[in-house]
mmCIF file of C-alpha atoms and ligand atoms in Angstrom:
data_model
loop_
_atom_site.group_PDB
_atom_site.id
_atom_site.type_symbol
_atom_site.label_atom_id
_atom_site.label_comp_id
_atom_site.label_asym_id
_atom_site.label_seq_id
_atom_site.Cartn_x
_atom_site.Cartn_y
_atom_site.Cartn_z
ATOM 1 C CA MET A 1 208.267 310.668 151.188
ATOM 2 C CA PRO A 2 205.581 308.447 152.805
ATOM 3 C CA ALA A 3 202.947 306.999 150.442
ATOM 4 C CA LYS A 4 199.826 309.147 150.034
ATOM 5 C CA GLN A 5 197.653 306.600 148.260
ATOM 6 C CA LEU A 6 197.132 302.857 148.628
ATOM 7 C CA THR A 7 194.846 300.139 147.244
ATOM 8 C CA LEU A 8 194.349 297.103 149.487
ATOM 9 C CA PRO A 9 192.331 293.874 149.295
ATOM 10 C CA SER A 10 189.521 293.148 151.755
ATOM 11 C CA PRO A 11 189.001 289.374 151.650
ATOM 12 C CA ALA A 12 186.026 287.254 152.644
ATOM 13 C CA LYS A 13 186.109 284.642 155.412
ATOM 14 C CA LEU A 14 184.380 281.327 155.916
ATOM 15 C CA ASN A 15 183.363 279.716 159.196
ATOM 16 C CA LEU A 16 184.466 276.095 158.636
ATOM 17 C CA MET A 17 182.491 275.128 161.764
ATOM 18 C CA LEU A 18 180.524 277.104 164.343
ATOM 19 C CA HIS A 19 179.386 275.863 167.747
ATOM 20 C CA ILE A 20 177.305 277.959 170.139
ATOM 21 C CA LEU A 21 178.189 277.176 173.752
ATOM 22 C CA GLY A 22 175.996 279.614 175.620
ATOM 23 C CA ARG A 23 174.678 283.124 175.983
ATOM 24 C CA ARG A 24 176.342 285.858 178.066
ATOM 25 C CA GLU A 25 174.508 288.367 180.250
ATOM 26 C CA ASP A 26 174.917 291.075 177.574
ATOM 27 C CA GLY A 27 173.075 288.894 175.028
ATOM 28 C CA TYR A 28 176.199 288.007 173.023
ATOM 29 C CA HIS A 29 176.885 284.314 172.433
ATOM 30 C CA GLU A 30 179.928 282.277 173.404
ATOM 31 C CA LEU A 31 181.176 280.528 170.299
ATOM 32 C CA GLN A 32 183.784 278.133 169.031
ATOM 33 C CA THR A 33 184.433 278.687 165.368
ATOM 34 C CA LEU A 34 187.124 278.116 162.774
ATOM 35 C CA PHE A 35 187.905 281.019 160.453
ATOM 36 C CA GLN A 36 189.633 280.676 157.099
ATOM 37 C CA PHE A 37 190.077 283.412 154.490
ATOM 38 C CA LEU A 38 189.220 283.320 150.804
ATOM 39 C CA ASP A 39 191.397 284.730 148.041
ATOM 40 C CA TYR A 40 188.377 286.715 146.982
ATOM 41 C CA GLY A 41 187.086 290.062 148.153
ATOM 42 C CA ASP A 42 186.622 293.809 147.808
ATOM 43 C CA GLU A 43 189.330 296.326 146.982
ATOM 44 C CA ILE A 44 189.624 299.584 148.905
ATOM 45 C CA THR A 45 191.558 302.639 147.732
ATOM 46 C CA PHE A 46 192.710 305.247 150.255
ATOM 47 C CA ALA A 47 194.145 308.719 149.553
ATOM 48 C CA VAL A 48 195.425 310.894 152.405
ATOM 49 C CA ARG A 49 193.949 314.384 152.898
ATOM 50 C CA ASP A 50 195.543 317.094 154.992
ATOM 51 C CA ASP A 51 192.308 318.617 156.321
ATOM 52 C CA GLY A 52 191.216 315.813 158.687
ATOM 53 C CA VAL A 53 188.023 315.023 156.727
ATOM 54 C CA ILE A 54 186.998 311.354 156.376
ATOM 55 C CA ARG A 55 185.014 310.742 153.193
ATOM 56 C CA LEU A 56 183.814 307.481 151.649
ATOM 57 C CA HIS A 57 182.999 308.288 148.008
ATOM 58 C CA THR A 58 181.300 304.993 147.093
ATOM 59 C CA GLU A 59 177.619 304.818 147.995
ATOM 60 C CA PHE A 60 176.159 301.695 149.627
ATOM 61 C CA GLU A 61 172.483 300.967 149.139
ATOM 62 C CA GLY A 62 170.775 301.041 152.530
ATOM 63 C CA VAL A 63 173.886 302.013 154.515
ATOM 64 C CA PRO A 64 174.192 305.733 155.370
ATOM 65 C CA HIS A 65 177.718 307.214 155.086
ATOM 66 C CA ASP A 66 178.348 307.489 158.825
ATOM 67 C CA SER A 67 176.991 303.984 159.578
ATOM 68 C CA ASN A 68 179.397 302.359 157.148
ATOM 69 C CA LEU A 69 181.936 300.234 159.006
ATOM 70 C CA ILE A 70 184.692 301.738 156.830
ATOM 71 C CA VAL A 71 183.841 305.253 158.034
ATOM 72 C CA LYS A 72 183.310 304.106 161.628
ATOM 73 C CA ALA A 73 186.717 302.398 161.641
ATOM 74 C CA ALA A 74 188.471 305.451 160.181
ATOM 75 C CA LYS A 75 186.806 307.853 162.633
ATOM 76 C CA LYS A 76 187.593 305.717 165.678
ATOM 77 C CA LEU A 77 191.224 305.326 164.668
ATOM 78 C CA GLN A 78 191.536 309.050 163.996
ATOM 79 C CA ALA A 79 189.968 309.968 167.367
ATOM 80 C CA GLN A 80 191.980 307.455 169.401
ATOM 81 C CA SER A 81 195.301 308.234 167.747
ATOM 82 C CA GLY A 82 194.800 312.005 167.715
ATOM 83 C CA CYS A 83 195.823 312.040 164.039
ATOM 84 C CA SER A 84 195.114 315.343 162.236
ATOM 85 C CA LEU A 85 195.125 313.809 158.744
ATOM 86 C CA GLY A 86 191.962 312.737 156.878
ATOM 87 C CA ILE A 87 191.220 310.235 154.116
ATOM 88 C CA ASP A 88 189.337 309.845 150.821
ATOM 89 C CA ILE A 89 188.089 306.276 150.314
ATOM 90 C CA TRP A 90 186.666 304.336 147.340
ATOM 91 C CA ILE A 91 185.642 300.673 147.364
ATOM 92 C CA ASP A 92 185.090 298.142 144.628
ATOM 93 C CA LYS A 93 182.444 296.054 146.425
ATOM 94 C CA VAL A 94 182.018 292.465 145.256
ATOM 95 C CA LEU A 95 181.190 290.734 148.547
ATOM 96 C CA PRO A 96 177.469 290.272 149.227
ATOM 97 C CA MET A 97 176.176 292.049 152.338
ATOM 98 C CA GLY A 98 174.601 289.889 155.015
ATOM 99 C CA GLY A 99 176.177 286.840 153.419
ATOM 100 C CA GLY A 100 178.069 285.549 156.457
ATOM 101 C CA ILE A 101 181.363 286.022 154.655
ATOM 102 C CA GLY A 102 182.322 288.994 156.784
ATOM 103 C CA GLY A 103 182.385 291.764 154.180
ATOM 104 C CA GLY A 104 181.699 294.619 156.582
ATOM 105 C CA SER A 105 184.135 293.334 159.207
ATOM 106 C CA SER A 106 186.814 292.791 156.583
ATOM 107 C CA ASN A 107 186.310 296.321 155.205
ATOM 108 C CA ALA A 108 186.733 297.695 158.744
ATOM 109 C CA ALA A 109 189.961 295.733 159.263
ATOM 110 C CA THR A 110 191.412 296.763 155.883
ATOM 111 C CA THR A 111 190.633 300.381 156.787
ATOM 112 C CA LEU A 112 192.381 300.089 160.168
ATOM 113 C CA LEU A 113 195.509 298.517 158.652
ATOM 114 C CA GLY A 114 195.538 300.817 155.617
ATOM 115 C CA LEU A 115 195.238 303.994 157.694
ATOM 116 C CA ASN A 116 197.752 302.792 160.271
ATOM 117 C CA HIS A 117 200.161 302.522 157.321
ATOM 118 C CA LEU A 118 199.261 305.755 155.476
ATOM 119 C CA TRP A 119 198.945 307.910 158.597
ATOM 120 C CA GLN A 120 202.152 306.306 159.943
ATOM 121 C CA LEU A 121 200.621 305.667 163.362
ATOM 122 C CA GLY A 122 202.832 302.720 164.287
ATOM 123 C CA TRP A 123 200.019 300.937 166.159
ATOM 124 C CA ASP A 124 200.722 297.252 166.811
ATOM 125 C CA GLU A 125 198.361 294.425 165.873
ATOM 126 C CA ASP A 126 197.036 293.965 169.454
ATOM 127 C CA ARG A 127 195.929 297.576 169.648
ATOM 128 C CA LEU A 128 194.318 297.500 166.197
ATOM 129 C CA ALA A 129 192.534 294.208 167.009
ATOM 130 C CA ALA A 130 191.188 295.653 170.290
ATOM 131 C CA LEU A 131 189.813 298.692 168.477
ATOM 132 C CA GLY A 132 188.436 296.349 165.786
ATOM 133 C CA LEU A 133 186.505 294.332 168.372
ATOM 134 C CA THR A 134 184.524 297.466 169.307
ATOM 135 C CA LEU A 135 183.323 297.553 165.666
ATOM 136 C CA GLY A 136 182.299 293.888 165.388
ATOM 137 C CA ALA A 137 183.066 290.402 166.697
ATOM 138 C CA ASP A 138 184.662 289.332 163.406
ATOM 139 C CA VAL A 139 186.979 292.309 162.917
ATOM 140 C CA PRO A 140 189.965 291.023 165.016
ATOM 141 C CA VAL A 141 190.584 287.928 162.872
ATOM 142 C CA PHE A 142 190.765 290.111 159.752
ATOM 143 C CA VAL A 143 193.189 292.460 161.550
ATOM 144 C CA ARG A 144 195.466 289.545 162.477
ATOM 145 C CA GLY A 145 195.226 287.914 159.055
ATOM 146 C CA HIS A 146 195.832 284.288 160.049
ATOM 147 C CA ALA A 147 193.263 281.454 159.927
ATOM 148 C CA ALA A 148 192.159 280.889 163.504
ATOM 149 C CA PHE A 149 190.161 278.879 165.972
ATOM 150 C CA ALA A 150 188.070 281.485 167.768
ATOM 151 C CA GLU A 151 186.452 281.415 171.190
ATOM 152 C CA GLY A 152 184.675 283.920 173.419
ATOM 153 C CA VAL A 153 182.434 285.990 171.162
ATOM 154 C CA GLY A 154 184.985 285.353 168.426
ATOM 155 C CA GLU A 155 187.839 287.470 169.781
ATOM 156 C CA LYS A 156 190.040 284.837 171.496
ATOM 157 C CA LEU A 157 192.068 283.643 168.535
ATOM 158 C CA THR A 158 194.448 280.725 168.176
ATOM 159 C CA PRO A 159 196.182 280.549 164.770
ATOM 160 C CA VAL A 160 195.569 277.299 162.884
ATOM 161 C CA ASP A 161 196.532 275.869 159.499
ATOM 162 C CA PRO A 162 193.689 273.797 158.051
ATOM 163 C CA GLU A 163 193.816 272.445 154.493
ATOM 164 C CA GLU A 164 193.362 275.087 151.792
ATOM 165 C CA PRO A 165 190.912 273.586 149.281
ATOM 166 C CA TRP A 166 189.105 275.360 146.473
ATOM 167 C CA TYR A 167 185.607 276.381 147.486
ATOM 168 C CA LEU A 168 182.426 276.927 145.581
ATOM 169 C CA VAL A 169 180.449 279.566 147.487
ATOM 170 C CA LEU A 170 176.758 279.883 146.658
ATOM 171 C CA VAL A 171 175.178 283.299 147.231
ATOM 172 C CA PRO A 172 171.410 282.983 147.783
ATOM 173 C CA GLN A 173 169.724 286.294 146.928
ATOM 174 C CA VAL A 174 168.725 287.031 150.501
ATOM 175 C CA SER A 175 170.400 288.988 153.275
ATOM 176 C CA VAL A 176 170.343 287.309 156.707
ATOM 177 C CA SER A 177 170.431 289.490 159.821
ATOM 178 C CA THR A 178 172.973 288.083 162.302
ATOM 179 C CA ALA A 179 171.089 289.624 165.244
ATOM 180 C CA GLU A 180 167.829 287.979 164.108
ATOM 181 C CA ILE A 181 169.363 284.488 163.996
ATOM 182 C CA PHE A 182 171.069 284.913 167.388
ATOM 183 C CA SER A 183 167.755 285.919 168.976
ATOM 184 C CA ASP A 184 165.765 282.957 167.588
ATOM 185 C CA PRO A 185 164.397 280.864 170.497
ATOM 186 C CA LEU A 186 165.039 277.648 168.553
ATOM 187 C CA LEU A 187 168.791 278.243 168.250
ATOM 188 C CA THR A 188 171.002 275.530 169.798
ATOM 189 C CA ARG A 189 172.932 277.312 172.555
ATOM 190 C CA ASN A 190 174.305 274.465 174.635
ATOM 191 C CA THR A 191 176.874 272.648 172.531
ATOM 192 C CA PRO A 192 179.586 271.290 174.861
ATOM 193 C CA PRO A 193 182.956 273.002 174.330
ATOM 194 C CA ILE A 194 185.606 271.155 172.315
ATOM 195 C CA LYS A 195 188.546 270.802 174.689
ATOM 196 C CA VAL A 196 191.005 268.919 172.481
ATOM 197 C CA ARG A 197 193.584 270.870 170.421
ATOM 198 C CA PRO A 198 193.906 270.911 167.512
ATOM 199 C CA VAL A 199 190.151 270.553 166.981
ATOM 200 C CA PRO A 200 189.591 266.969 165.797
ATOM 201 C CA LYS A 201 188.409 266.473 162.198
ATOM 202 C CA GLY A 202 184.712 265.836 161.827
ATOM 203 C CA ASN A 203 183.673 268.901 163.839
ATOM 204 C CA SER A 204 182.186 270.690 160.879
ATOM 205 C CA ARG A 205 178.711 271.519 162.167
ATOM 206 C CA ASN A 206 177.296 275.047 162.172
ATOM 207 C CA ASP A 207 174.727 275.419 164.989
ATOM 208 C CA CYS A 208 173.034 278.278 163.115
ATOM 209 C CA LEU A 209 172.158 276.105 160.127
ATOM 210 C CA PRO A 210 168.822 274.598 161.272
ATOM 211 C CA VAL A 211 167.412 278.013 162.222
ATOM 212 C CA VAL A 212 168.629 279.729 159.033
ATOM 213 C CA ALA A 213 167.439 276.877 156.792
ATOM 214 C CA ARG A 214 164.015 276.966 158.464
ATOM 215 C CA ARG A 215 163.612 280.709 157.961
ATOM 216 C CA TYR A 216 165.081 281.050 154.456
ATOM 217 C CA PRO A 217 163.952 278.708 151.633
ATOM 218 C CA GLU A 218 166.651 280.244 149.378
ATOM 219 C CA VAL A 219 169.340 278.949 151.759
ATOM 220 C CA ARG A 220 167.637 275.550 151.953
ATOM 221 C CA ASN A 221 167.705 275.285 148.159
ATOM 222 C CA ALA A 222 171.394 276.170 148.029
ATOM 223 C CA LEU A 223 172.235 273.540 150.670
ATOM 224 C CA ASN A 224 170.256 270.890 148.774
ATOM 225 C CA LEU A 225 171.877 271.711 145.446
ATOM 226 C CA LEU A 226 175.480 271.820 146.650
ATOM 227 C CA GLY A 227 174.870 268.801 148.883
ATOM 228 C CA LYS A 228 174.522 266.677 145.736
ATOM 229 C CA PHE A 229 178.243 267.187 145.028
ATOM 230 C CA THR A 230 180.036 267.712 148.344
ATOM 231 C CA GLU A 231 179.413 268.439 152.037
ATOM 232 C CA ALA A 232 177.418 271.711 151.905
ATOM 233 C CA LYS A 233 177.938 274.065 154.822
ATOM 234 C CA LEU A 234 176.640 277.416 156.034
ATOM 235 C CA THR A 235 179.116 280.199 156.841
ATOM 236 C CA GLY A 236 178.382 282.377 159.898
ATOM 237 C CA THR A 237 174.658 283.036 160.033
ATOM 238 C CA GLY A 238 174.415 282.739 156.246
ATOM 239 C CA SER A 239 173.156 283.382 153.710
ATOM 240 C CA CYS A 240 176.172 281.942 151.868
ATOM 241 C CA VAL A 241 176.636 278.201 151.544
ATOM 242 C CA PHE A 242 179.954 276.603 150.601
ATOM 243 C CA GLY A 243 181.639 273.323 149.803
ATOM 244 C CA GLY A 244 185.277 272.324 149.334
ATOM 245 C CA PHE A 245 186.807 270.693 146.239
ATOM 246 C CA PRO A 246 190.294 269.272 145.655
ATOM 247 C CA SER A 247 190.886 271.396 142.532
ATOM 248 C CA LYS A 248 189.689 274.577 140.835
ATOM 249 C CA ALA A 249 188.553 272.517 137.832
ATOM 250 C CA GLU A 250 186.203 270.457 140.005
ATOM 251 C CA ALA A 251 184.752 273.525 141.723
ATOM 252 C CA ASP A 252 184.311 275.222 138.318
ATOM 253 C CA LYS A 253 182.515 272.155 136.952
ATOM 254 C CA VAL A 254 179.834 272.341 139.665
ATOM 255 C CA SER A 255 179.717 276.135 139.379
ATOM 256 C CA ALA A 256 178.881 275.803 135.668
ATOM 257 C CA LEU A 257 175.669 273.983 136.633
ATOM 258 C CA LEU A 258 174.326 276.960 138.583
ATOM 259 C CA THR A 259 171.240 278.663 137.250
ATOM 260 C CA GLU A 260 170.490 282.376 136.956
ATOM 261 C CA THR A 261 168.531 282.283 140.196
ATOM 262 C CA LEU A 262 171.384 280.791 142.198
ATOM 263 C CA THR A 263 174.767 282.362 141.589
ATOM 264 C CA GLY A 264 178.106 281.851 143.257
ATOM 265 C CA PHE A 265 181.859 282.099 142.916
ATOM 266 C CA VAL A 266 184.914 279.868 143.112
ATOM 267 C CA ALA A 267 187.825 280.875 145.367
ATOM 268 C CA LYS A 268 190.841 279.313 147.034
ATOM 269 C CA GLY A 269 190.882 278.948 150.813
ATOM 270 C CA SER A 270 193.834 280.724 152.382
ATOM 271 C CA ASN A 271 195.362 280.630 155.863
ATOM 272 C CA ILE A 272 197.137 283.953 155.318
ATOM 273 C CA SER A 273 194.848 286.783 154.331
ATOM 274 C CA MET A 274 195.611 288.398 150.974
ATOM 275 C CA LEU A 275 195.524 291.760 152.787
ATOM 276 C CA HIS A 276 198.519 290.695 154.870
ATOM 277 C CA ARG A 277 200.322 289.258 151.860
ATOM 278 C CA LYS A 278 199.971 292.641 150.111
ATOM 279 C CA LEU A 279 201.045 294.609 153.212
ATOM 280 C CA GLN A 280 204.096 292.355 153.624
ATOM 281 C CA GLY A 281 205.054 293.227 150.066
ATOM 282 C CA LEU A 282 204.912 296.957 150.886
ATOM 283 C CA LEU A 283 207.233 296.747 153.880
HETATM 284 C C1 CDM B 301 178.367 284.652 163.523
HETATM 285 C C2 CDM B 301 179.653 285.260 163.022
HETATM 286 O O1 CDM B 301 179.530 285.692 161.670
HETATM 287 C C3 CDM B 301 180.746 284.192 163.050
HETATM 288 O O2 CDM B 301 181.856 284.588 162.317
HETATM 289 C C4 CDM B 301 180.069 286.430 163.852
HETATM 290 O O3 CDM B 301 180.316 286.078 165.188
HETATM 291 C C5 CDM B 301 179.165 287.621 163.743
HETATM 292 O O4 CDM B 301 180.012 288.726 163.792
HETATM 293 P P1 CDM B 301 179.558 290.188 163.378
HETATM 294 O O5 CDM B 301 178.731 290.185 162.140
HETATM 295 O O6 CDM B 301 180.812 291.030 163.417
HETATM 296 O O7 CDM B 301 178.615 290.475 164.552
HETATM 297 P P2 CDM B 301 178.363 291.796 165.386
HETATM 298 O O8 CDM B 301 178.147 292.939 164.445
HETATM 299 O O9 CDM B 301 179.398 291.896 166.436
HETATM 300 O O10 CDM B 301 176.983 291.374 166.059
HETATM 301 C C6 CDM B 301 175.725 291.369 165.387
HETATM 302 C C7 CDM B 301 174.699 290.800 166.331
HETATM 303 O O11 CDM B 301 174.830 289.375 166.398
HETATM 304 C C8 CDM B 301 174.687 288.885 167.714
HETATM 305 N N1 CDM B 301 175.911 288.188 168.128
HETATM 306 C C9 CDM B 301 177.079 288.327 167.409
HETATM 307 C C10 CDM B 301 178.216 287.646 167.770
HETATM 308 C C11 CDM B 301 178.150 286.802 168.902
HETATM 309 N N2 CDM B 301 179.227 286.119 169.293
HETATM 310 N N3 CDM B 301 177.011 286.670 169.595
HETATM 311 C C12 CDM B 301 175.888 287.341 169.219
HETATM 312 O O12 CDM B 301 174.857 287.208 169.861
HETATM 313 C C13 CDM B 301 174.352 290.079 168.572
HETATM 314 O O13 CDM B 301 172.959 290.129 168.657
HETATM 315 C C14 CDM B 301 174.835 291.262 167.753
HETATM 316 O O14 CDM B 301 174.062 292.404 167.977
HETATM 317 N N1 ATP B 302 181.447 298.372 154.611
HETATM 318 C C1 ATP B 302 180.374 297.580 154.777
HETATM 319 N N2 ATP B 302 180.227 296.482 154.028
HETATM 320 C C2 ATP B 302 179.168 295.679 154.214
HETATM 321 N N3 ATP B 302 178.194 295.901 155.089
HETATM 322 C C3 ATP B 302 178.281 296.977 155.869
HETATM 323 C C4 ATP B 302 179.379 297.856 155.753
HETATM 324 N N4 ATP B 302 179.200 298.836 156.651
HETATM 325 C C5 ATP B 302 178.069 298.565 157.295
HETATM 326 N N5 ATP B 302 177.486 297.452 156.841
HETATM 327 C C6 ATP B 302 176.223 296.853 157.361
HETATM 328 O O1 ATP B 302 176.556 295.617 158.011
HETATM 329 C C7 ATP B 302 175.632 294.582 157.647
HETATM 330 C C8 ATP B 302 176.362 293.226 157.677
HETATM 331 O O2 ATP B 302 177.283 293.241 156.656
HETATM 332 P P1 ATP B 302 178.339 292.111 156.369
HETATM 333 O O3 ATP B 302 178.623 292.138 154.910
HETATM 334 O O4 ATP B 302 179.513 292.233 157.260
HETATM 335 O O5 ATP B 302 177.509 290.826 156.752
HETATM 336 P P2 ATP B 302 177.939 289.387 156.992
HETATM 337 O O6 ATP B 302 178.772 288.930 155.824
HETATM 338 O O7 ATP B 302 176.727 288.640 157.331
HETATM 339 O O8 ATP B 302 178.917 289.503 158.219
HETATM 340 P P3 ATP B 302 179.278 288.450 159.331
HETATM 341 O O9 ATP B 302 179.778 287.212 158.710
HETATM 342 O O10 ATP B 302 180.381 289.213 160.022
HETATM 343 O O11 ATP B 302 178.038 288.279 160.122
HETATM 344 C C9 ATP B 302 175.146 294.988 156.256
HETATM 345 O O12 ATP B 302 173.865 294.488 156.009
HETATM 346 C C10 ATP B 302 175.178 296.507 156.293
HETATM 347 O O13 ATP B 302 173.945 297.020 156.755
#
């Protein structure tokens, strides 16, 4: 009997660097970025229904049911595969929204992989990643589950294996709109492409940082605080700020200094997504 119910992780990602090379005619930006996963994220539970209905039972503040990337992913997969089954979905949401750690994209990818398994569709990774790209630029890397150097709008992925330090991730209490940052006239959009592979060490800049730091004092504060202990970086378009440490104990020590107004979490960097580690265990 095929499984009817499944609980899967939906990890966060970090952008270890992010260069903006230019802007395409459709307004999207050409990037070079390095994605690594965190062993930290949401958990999504799926239960198959026979009537074709897709229902997310957990409410999200400010996100209507049908706009949720989980529901969008499930509906697209159902329509394109012609599957007659439906799904009940619950999520334990811990990832901040608009934090630049890819929560929505990761939820979409976990949904695609979870339903491919439960509905027994037999889609391969290329097909799932292509569908994922129609949901968001960051979805394909979560579908593939390997740390990657990304080009194009983020969809041309080359697997990489950077170091896997412990990170302290600060979560400023502000949600940054990705679209807003990418439309800021002051954004650097002409960084020359890195042509050498693997990407040489020292390329850790995020071109979004100056614009985000200018607009959001909360992000500026987080960068200043963490910068006292390690190189403080911005992930994606923020708001989250992170720094690497050689051990959990050292990351915890800095984390203990955080105040009530600036919270965060400690998590291990991982080149294989915990979603894929769990799925491997099921097969
Ligand atoms: C900046 C990153 O977080 C880096 O990982 C991602 O590229 C953003 O990925 P995402 O949140 O999945 O973004 P999407 O939902 O596809 O796009 C949100 C908005 O950001 C802008 N956008 C996004 C990605 C990109 N390469 N160029 C852009 O200009 C577009 O205005 C778009 O309307
Ligand atoms: N399942 C979901 N989880 C989180 N956000 C969702 C979801 N579905 C839709 N959204 C919408 O997408 C927006 C961006 O969410 P997300 O958590 O992916 O931001 P992010 O971490 O900045 O992403 P990225 O790093 O990909 O830019 C949210 O503000 C919310 O309105």
